Amino acid sequence: LPRIFALRNRFGSPWVSEVMIAAGAIVVFFFNGYLTWIIGFSSFSVLLYYAIGHISVLRQPAGERGSRLAAVLGFALCLVLMLAVPGPAVWVSAIIIAAALAVRAVASKLRNR
């Protein structure tokens, strides 16, 4: 992501990211009025964050990581719950993530020229 999203306030909070997320939630609510959709997007995002955390545990050296079974089970359960969120959160989030990864790849190639 652009470096601006990493800016933190004096409490360590990534305030630019939080403002963007809040603005996105307001826009979604303004255009469709379904609070369940916003809850779905939030749930999907949090579950994706935790799924990445479980993958990270699996990549740690054996002496630093906890239970491998717990990490695999946690990852699997996060994926199952991600697919069960209400509204269009799954497919819209997948499109947004794919677009963000594509922009990142293009930006990386342009930067390395």
Coordinates of N, CA, C and O in Angstrom, one line a residue:
L1 N 0.8 -1.2 0.0 CA 0.0 0.0 0.0 C 0.9 1.3 0.0 O 2.0 1.2 0.4
P2 N 0.3 2.4 -0.4 CA 1.1 3.6 -0.3 C 1.5 3.9 1.1 O 0.8 3.6 2.0
R3 N 2.7 4.5 1.2 CA 3.2 4.8 2.6 C 2.3 5.6 3.4 O 2.4 5.6 4.7
I4 N 1.5 6.4 2.8 CA 0.6 7.3 3.6 C -0.3 6.5 4.6 O -0.6 6.9 5.6
F5 N -0.6 5.3 4.2 CA -1.5 4.4 5.0 C -0.7 3.9 6.3 O -1.4 3.4 7.2
A6 N 0.6 4.1 6.3 CA 1.4 3.6 7.4 C 1.5 4.7 8.5 O 2.1 4.5 9.6
L7 N 1.1 5.9 8.2 CA 1.3 7.0 9.1 C 0.5 6.7 10.4 O -0.6 6.3 10.4
R8 N 1.2 7.0 11.5 CA 0.6 6.7 12.8 C 0.5 8.0 13.7 O 1.4 8.8 13.6
N9 N -0.5 8.1 14.5 CA -0.5 9.2 15.4 C 0.3 8.9 16.7 O 1.0 7.9 16.8
R10 N 0.2 9.8 17.7 CA 1.1 9.6 18.9 C 0.7 8.4 19.7 O 1.5 7.9 20.5
F11 N -0.5 7.8 19.4 CA -0.9 6.6 20.2 C -0.5 5.3 19.4 O -0.8 4.2 19.8
G12 N 0.1 5.5 18.2 CA 0.4 4.3 17.4 C -0.7 3.8 16.4 O -0.5 2.8 15.8
S13 N -1.7 4.6 16.4 CA -2.9 4.2 15.5 C -2.6 4.6 14.1 O -2.3 5.8 13.8
P14 N -2.9 3.7 13.1 CA -2.7 4.2 11.7 C -3.9 5.0 11.2 O -4.9 4.5 10.6
W15 N -3.9 6.3 11.6 CA -5.1 7.1 11.5 C -5.6 7.3 10.0 O -6.8 7.4 9.8
V16 N -4.7 7.4 9.1 CA -5.1 7.6 7.7 C -5.9 6.3 7.2 O -7.0 6.5 6.6
S17 N -5.4 5.2 7.6 CA -6.1 3.9 7.2 C -7.5 3.9 7.9 O -8.5 3.5 7.3
E18 N -7.6 4.3 9.1 CA -8.8 4.3 9.9 C -9.8 5.3 9.2 O -11.0 5.0 9.1
V19 N -9.3 6.4 8.8 CA -10.2 7.4 8.2 C -10.7 6.9 6.9 O -11.9 7.0 6.6
M20 N -9.9 6.2 6.1 CA -10.3 5.7 4.8 C -11.4 4.6 5.0 O -12.3 4.5 4.3
I21 N -11.2 3.7 6.0 CA -12.1 2.6 6.3 C -13.4 3.2 6.7 O -14.5 2.8 6.3
A22 N -13.4 4.2 7.6 CA -14.6 4.9 8.0 C -15.4 5.5 6.9 O -16.6 5.4 6.7
A23 N -14.6 6.2 6.0 CA -15.2 6.9 4.8 C -15.9 5.8 3.9 O -17.0 6.0 3.4
G24 N -15.2 4.7 3.7 CA -15.7 3.6 2.9 C -17.0 3.1 3.5 O -18.0 2.8 2.8
A25 N -17.1 2.9 4.8 CA -18.3 2.4 5.5 C -19.4 3.4 5.3 O -20.6 3.0 5.1
I26 N -19.1 4.7 5.4 CA -20.2 5.7 5.3 C -20.7 5.7 3.9 O -21.9 5.8 3.6
V27 N -19.8 5.6 2.9 CA -20.2 5.5 1.5 C -21.1 4.3 1.2 O -22.2 4.4 0.6
V28 N -20.7 3.1 1.7 CA -21.5 1.9 1.5 C -22.9 2.1 2.1 O -23.9 1.8 1.5
F29 N -22.9 2.6 3.3 CA -24.2 2.8 4.0 C -25.1 3.8 3.3 O -26.3 3.7 3.1
F30 N -24.4 4.9 2.8 CA -25.2 6.0 2.1 C -25.8 5.5 0.8 O -26.9 5.8 0.5
F31 N -25.1 4.6 0.1 CA -25.6 4.2 -1.2 C -26.6 3.0 -1.1 O -27.4 2.8 -2.0
N32 N -26.5 2.2 -0.1 CA -27.4 1.1 0.0 C -28.2 1.0 1.2 O -29.3 0.4 1.2
G33 N -27.8 1.6 2.3 CA -28.6 1.6 3.6 C -28.6 0.4 4.4 O -29.3 0.3 5.3
Y34 N -27.9 -0.7 3.9 CA -27.9 -1.9 4.7 C -26.7 -2.0 5.6 O -25.6 -2.2 5.2
L35 N -27.0 -2.0 6.9 CA -26.0 -2.1 7.9 C -25.4 -3.5 7.9 O -24.2 -3.6 8.2
T36 N -26.1 -4.5 7.5 CA -25.6 -5.8 7.4 C -24.5 -5.9 6.4 O -23.5 -6.7 6.6
W37 N -24.5 -5.2 5.4 CA -23.4 -5.2 4.4 C -22.1 -4.6 5.0 O -21.0 -5.2 4.8
I38 N -22.3 -3.6 5.8 CA -21.1 -3.0 6.4 C -20.5 -4.0 7.4 O -19.3 -4.2 7.5
I39 N -21.4 -4.6 8.2 CA -20.9 -5.6 9.1 C -20.3 -6.8 8.4 O -19.2 -7.3 8.8
G40 N -20.8 -7.2 7.2 CA -20.2 -8.2 6.4 C -18.8 -7.8 6.0 O -17.9 -8.7 6.0
F41 N -18.6 -6.6 5.5 CA -17.3 -6.2 5.0 C -16.3 -6.1 6.2 O -15.2 -6.6 6.1
S42 N -16.8 -5.6 7.3 CA -15.9 -5.6 8.5 C -15.5 -7.0 8.9 O -14.4 -7.2 9.2
S43 N -16.5 -7.9 9.0 CA -16.2 -9.3 9.4 C -15.2 -9.9 8.5 O -14.3 -10.6 8.9
F44 N -15.5 -9.8 7.2 CA -14.6 -10.3 6.2 C -13.1 -9.8 6.4 O -12.2 -10.6 6.4
S45 N -13.0 -8.5 6.6 CA -11.7 -7.9 6.7 C -11.0 -8.4 8.0 O -9.8 -8.8 7.9
V46 N -11.7 -8.5 9.1 CA -11.1 -9.0 10.3 C -10.7 -10.5 10.2 O -9.6 -10.9 10.6
L47 N -11.6 -11.3 9.6 CA -11.3 -12.7 9.4 C -10.1 -12.9 8.5 O -9.2 -13.8 8.7
L48 N -10.0 -12.1 7.5 CA -8.8 -12.1 6.6 C -7.5 -11.8 7.3 O -6.5 -12.5 7.2
Y49 N -7.6 -10.8 8.2 CA -6.5 -10.4 9.0 C -6.0 -11.5 9.9 O -4.8 -11.8 10.0
Y50 N -7.0 -12.2 10.5 CA -6.6 -13.3 11.4 C -6.1 -14.5 10.6 O -5.2 -15.2 11.0
A51 N -6.7 -14.7 9.4 CA -6.2 -15.8 8.6 C -4.7 -15.6 8.2 O -3.9 -16.6 8.2
I52 N -4.4 -14.4 7.9 CA -3.0 -14.1 7.6 C -2.1 -14.3 8.8 O -1.0 -14.8 8.7
G53 N -2.6 -13.9 10.0 CA -1.9 -14.2 11.2 C -1.6 -15.6 11.4 O -0.5 -16.0 11.8
H54 N -2.6 -16.5 11.1 CA -2.4 -17.9 11.3 C -1.3 -18.5 10.3 O -0.5 -19.3 10.6
I55 N -1.4 -17.9 9.1 CA -0.3 -18.3 8.1 C 1.0 -17.9 8.6 O 2.0 -18.6 8.4
S56 N 1.1 -16.7 9.2 CA 2.4 -16.2 9.7 C 2.9 -17.1 10.8 O 4.1 -17.3 10.8
V57 N 2.0 -17.6 11.6 CA 2.5 -18.6 12.7 C 3.2 -19.8 12.0 O 4.2 -20.3 12.5
L58 N 2.6 -20.3 10.9 CA 3.1 -21.5 10.3 C 4.5 -21.2 9.7 O 5.3 -22.1 9.5
R59 N 4.8 -20.0 9.4 CA 6.1 -19.6 8.7 C 7.1 -19.3 9.8 O 8.3 -19.1 9.4
Q60 N 6.8 -19.2 11.0 CA 7.8 -19.0 12.1 C 8.7 -20.2 12.3 O 8.2 -21.3 12.1
P61 N 9.9 -20.0 12.7 CA 10.8 -21.1 13.1 C 10.1 -22.0 14.2 O 9.4 -21.5 15.0
A62 N 10.4 -23.3 14.2 CA 9.7 -24.2 15.1 C 9.8 -23.8 16.6 O 8.9 -24.0 17.3
G63 N 11.0 -23.3 17.0 CA 11.2 -22.9 18.3 C 10.4 -21.7 18.8 O 10.2 -21.4 20.0
E64 N 9.9 -20.9 17.8 CA 9.2 -19.6 18.1 C 7.7 -19.8 18.0 O 6.9 -18.9 18.4
R65 N 7.2 -20.8 17.4 CA 5.8 -20.9 17.1 C 5.1 -21.8 18.1 O 5.7 -22.7 18.7
G66 N 3.8 -21.6 18.2 CA 3.0 -22.4 19.1 C 2.5 -23.7 18.4 O 3.3 -24.2 17.5
S67 N 1.3 -24.1 18.6 CA 0.8 -25.3 18.1 C 0.5 -25.1 16.6 O -0.2 -24.2 16.1
R68 N 1.1 -26.0 15.8 CA 0.9 -26.0 14.3 C -0.6 -26.4 14.0 O -1.2 -25.8 13.1
L69 N -1.1 -27.3 14.8 CA -2.5 -27.7 14.6 C -3.5 -26.6 14.9 O -4.4 -26.4 14.1
A70 N -3.2 -25.8 15.9 CA -4.1 -24.6 16.2 C -4.0 -23.6 15.1 O -5.0 -23.0 14.7
A71 N -2.8 -23.4 14.5 CA -2.7 -22.4 13.4 C -3.4 -22.9 12.2 O -4.1 -22.1 11.5
V72 N -3.3 -24.2 11.9 CA -4.0 -24.7 10.7 C -5.5 -24.7 10.9 O -6.3 -24.3 10.0
L73 N -6.0 -25.1 12.1 CA -7.4 -25.1 12.4 C -7.9 -23.7 12.4 O -9.0 -23.4 11.8
G74 N -7.2 -22.8 13.0 CA -7.6 -21.4 13.0 C -7.7 -20.8 11.6 O -8.7 -20.1 11.3
F75 N -6.7 -21.1 10.8 CA -6.8 -20.6 9.4 C -8.0 -21.2 8.6 O -8.7 -20.4 8.0
A76 N -8.2 -22.5 8.8 CA -9.4 -23.1 8.1 C -10.7 -22.5 8.6 O -11.6 -22.2 7.8
L77 N -10.8 -22.3 9.9 CA -12.1 -21.7 10.4 C -12.3 -20.3 9.9 O -13.4 -19.9 9.7
C78 N -11.2 -19.5 9.9 CA -11.3 -18.2 9.3 C -11.8 -18.2 7.9 O -12.7 -17.4 7.5
L79 N -11.3 -19.1 7.1 CA -11.7 -19.2 5.7 C -13.2 -19.6 5.6 O -14.0 -19.0 4.8
V80 N -13.6 -20.5 6.4 CA -15.0 -20.9 6.4 C -15.9 -19.8 6.8 O -16.9 -19.5 6.2
L81 N -15.6 -19.1 7.9 CA -16.4 -17.9 8.3 C -16.3 -16.8 7.3 O -17.3 -16.1 7.1
M82 N -15.2 -16.6 6.6 CA -15.1 -15.5 5.6 C -16.1 -15.8 4.5 O -16.7 -14.8 4.0
L83 N -16.4 -17.0 4.2 CA -17.3 -17.3 3.1 C -18.7 -17.2 3.5 O -19.7 -17.3 2.7
A84 N -19.0 -17.1 4.8 CA -20.3 -17.1 5.4 C -20.8 -15.7 5.7 O -21.9 -15.5 6.2
V85 N -20.1 -14.6 5.4 CA -20.5 -13.3 5.8 C -21.6 -12.8 5.0 O -21.8 -13.2 3.8
P86 N -22.5 -11.9 5.5 CA -23.7 -11.5 4.7 C -23.4 -10.5 3.6 O -22.3 -9.9 3.6
G87 N -24.3 -10.4 2.7 CA -24.2 -9.4 1.7 C -23.2 -9.8 0.6 O -22.7 -10.9 0.6
P88 N -22.7 -8.8 -0.1 CA -21.8 -9.1 -1.2 C -20.3 -8.9 -0.7 O -19.4 -8.8 -1.6
A89 N -20.1 -9.1 0.5 CA -18.7 -8.8 1.1 C -17.7 -9.7 0.5 O -16.6 -9.3 0.3
V90 N -18.0 -11.0 0.3 CA -17.0 -11.9 -0.2 C -16.5 -11.5 -1.6 O -15.3 -11.3 -1.8
W91 N -17.4 -11.4 -2.6 CA -17.0 -11.1 -3.9 C -16.5 -9.7 -4.1 O -15.5 -9.5 -4.8
V92 N -17.1 -8.7 -3.4 CA -16.6 -7.4 -3.6 C -15.2 -7.2 -2.9 O -14.3 -6.6 -3.5
S93 N -15.0 -7.8 -1.8 CA -13.7 -7.8 -1.1 C -12.7 -8.5 -1.9 O -11.5 -8.0 -2.0
A94 N -13.0 -9.6 -2.6 CA -12.1 -10.3 -3.4 C -11.6 -9.5 -4.6 O -10.4 -9.4 -5.0
I95 N -12.6 -8.7 -5.2 CA -12.2 -7.8 -6.3 C -11.3 -6.7 -5.8 O -10.3 -6.4 -6.5
I96 N -11.6 -6.1 -4.7 CA -10.8 -5.0 -4.1 C -9.4 -5.5 -3.8 O -8.4 -4.8 -4.1
I97 N -9.3 -6.7 -3.2 CA -8.0 -7.2 -2.9 C -7.2 -7.5 -4.2 O -6.0 -7.2 -4.3
A98 N -7.8 -8.1 -5.2 CA -7.2 -8.4 -6.4 C -6.7 -7.1 -7.1 O -5.6 -7.0 -7.6
A99 N -7.6 -6.1 -7.1 CA -7.2 -4.8 -7.7 C -6.0 -4.1 -6.9 O -5.1 -3.6 -7.5
A100 N -6.0 -4.2 -5.6 CA -4.9 -3.7 -4.8 C -3.6 -4.4 -5.1 O -2.6 -3.8 -5.2
L101 N -3.7 -5.7 -5.2 CA -2.5 -6.5 -5.5 C -2.0 -6.2 -6.9 O -0.7 -6.1 -7.1
A102 N -2.9 -5.9 -7.9 CA -2.5 -5.6 -9.2 C -1.8 -4.2 -9.2 O -0.7 -4.0 -9.9
V103 N -2.4 -3.2 -8.5 CA -1.8 -1.9 -8.4 C -0.4 -2.0 -7.8 O 0.5 -1.3 -8.2
R104 N -0.3 -2.8 -6.7 CA 1.0 -2.9 -6.1 C 2.0 -3.5 -7.0 O 3.2 -3.1 -7.0
A105 N 1.6 -4.5 -7.8 CA 2.6 -5.2 -8.7 C 3.1 -4.2 -9.7 O 4.2 -4.1 -10.1
V106 N 2.1 -3.4 -10.3 CA 2.5 -2.4 -11.3 C 3.4 -1.3 -10.7 O 4.4 -1.0 -11.3
A107 N 3.0 -0.9 -9.5 CA 3.8 0.2 -8.9 C 5.2 -0.3 -8.6 O 6.2 0.4 -8.8
S108 N 5.3 -1.6 -8.2 CA 6.6 -2.2 -7.9 C 7.5 -2.3 -9.2 O 8.7 -2.0 -9.1
K109 N 6.9 -2.7 -10.3 CA 7.6 -2.8 -11.5 C 8.1 -1.4 -12.0 O 9.2 -1.2 -12.5
L110 N 7.2 -0.4 -11.9 CA 7.6 1.0 -12.3 C 8.7 1.5 -11.4 O 9.6 2.2 -11.9
R111 N 8.6 1.2 -10.1 CA 9.7 1.7 -9.2 C 11.0 1.0 -9.4 O 12.0 1.7 -9.3
N112 N 11.0 -0.2 -9.9 CA 12.3 -0.9 -10.1 C 12.9 -0.7 -11.5 O 13.9 -1.3 -11.9
R113 N 12.3 0.1 -12.3 CA 12.8 0.4 -13.6 C 14.1 1.2 -13.6 O 14.4 2.0 -12.8

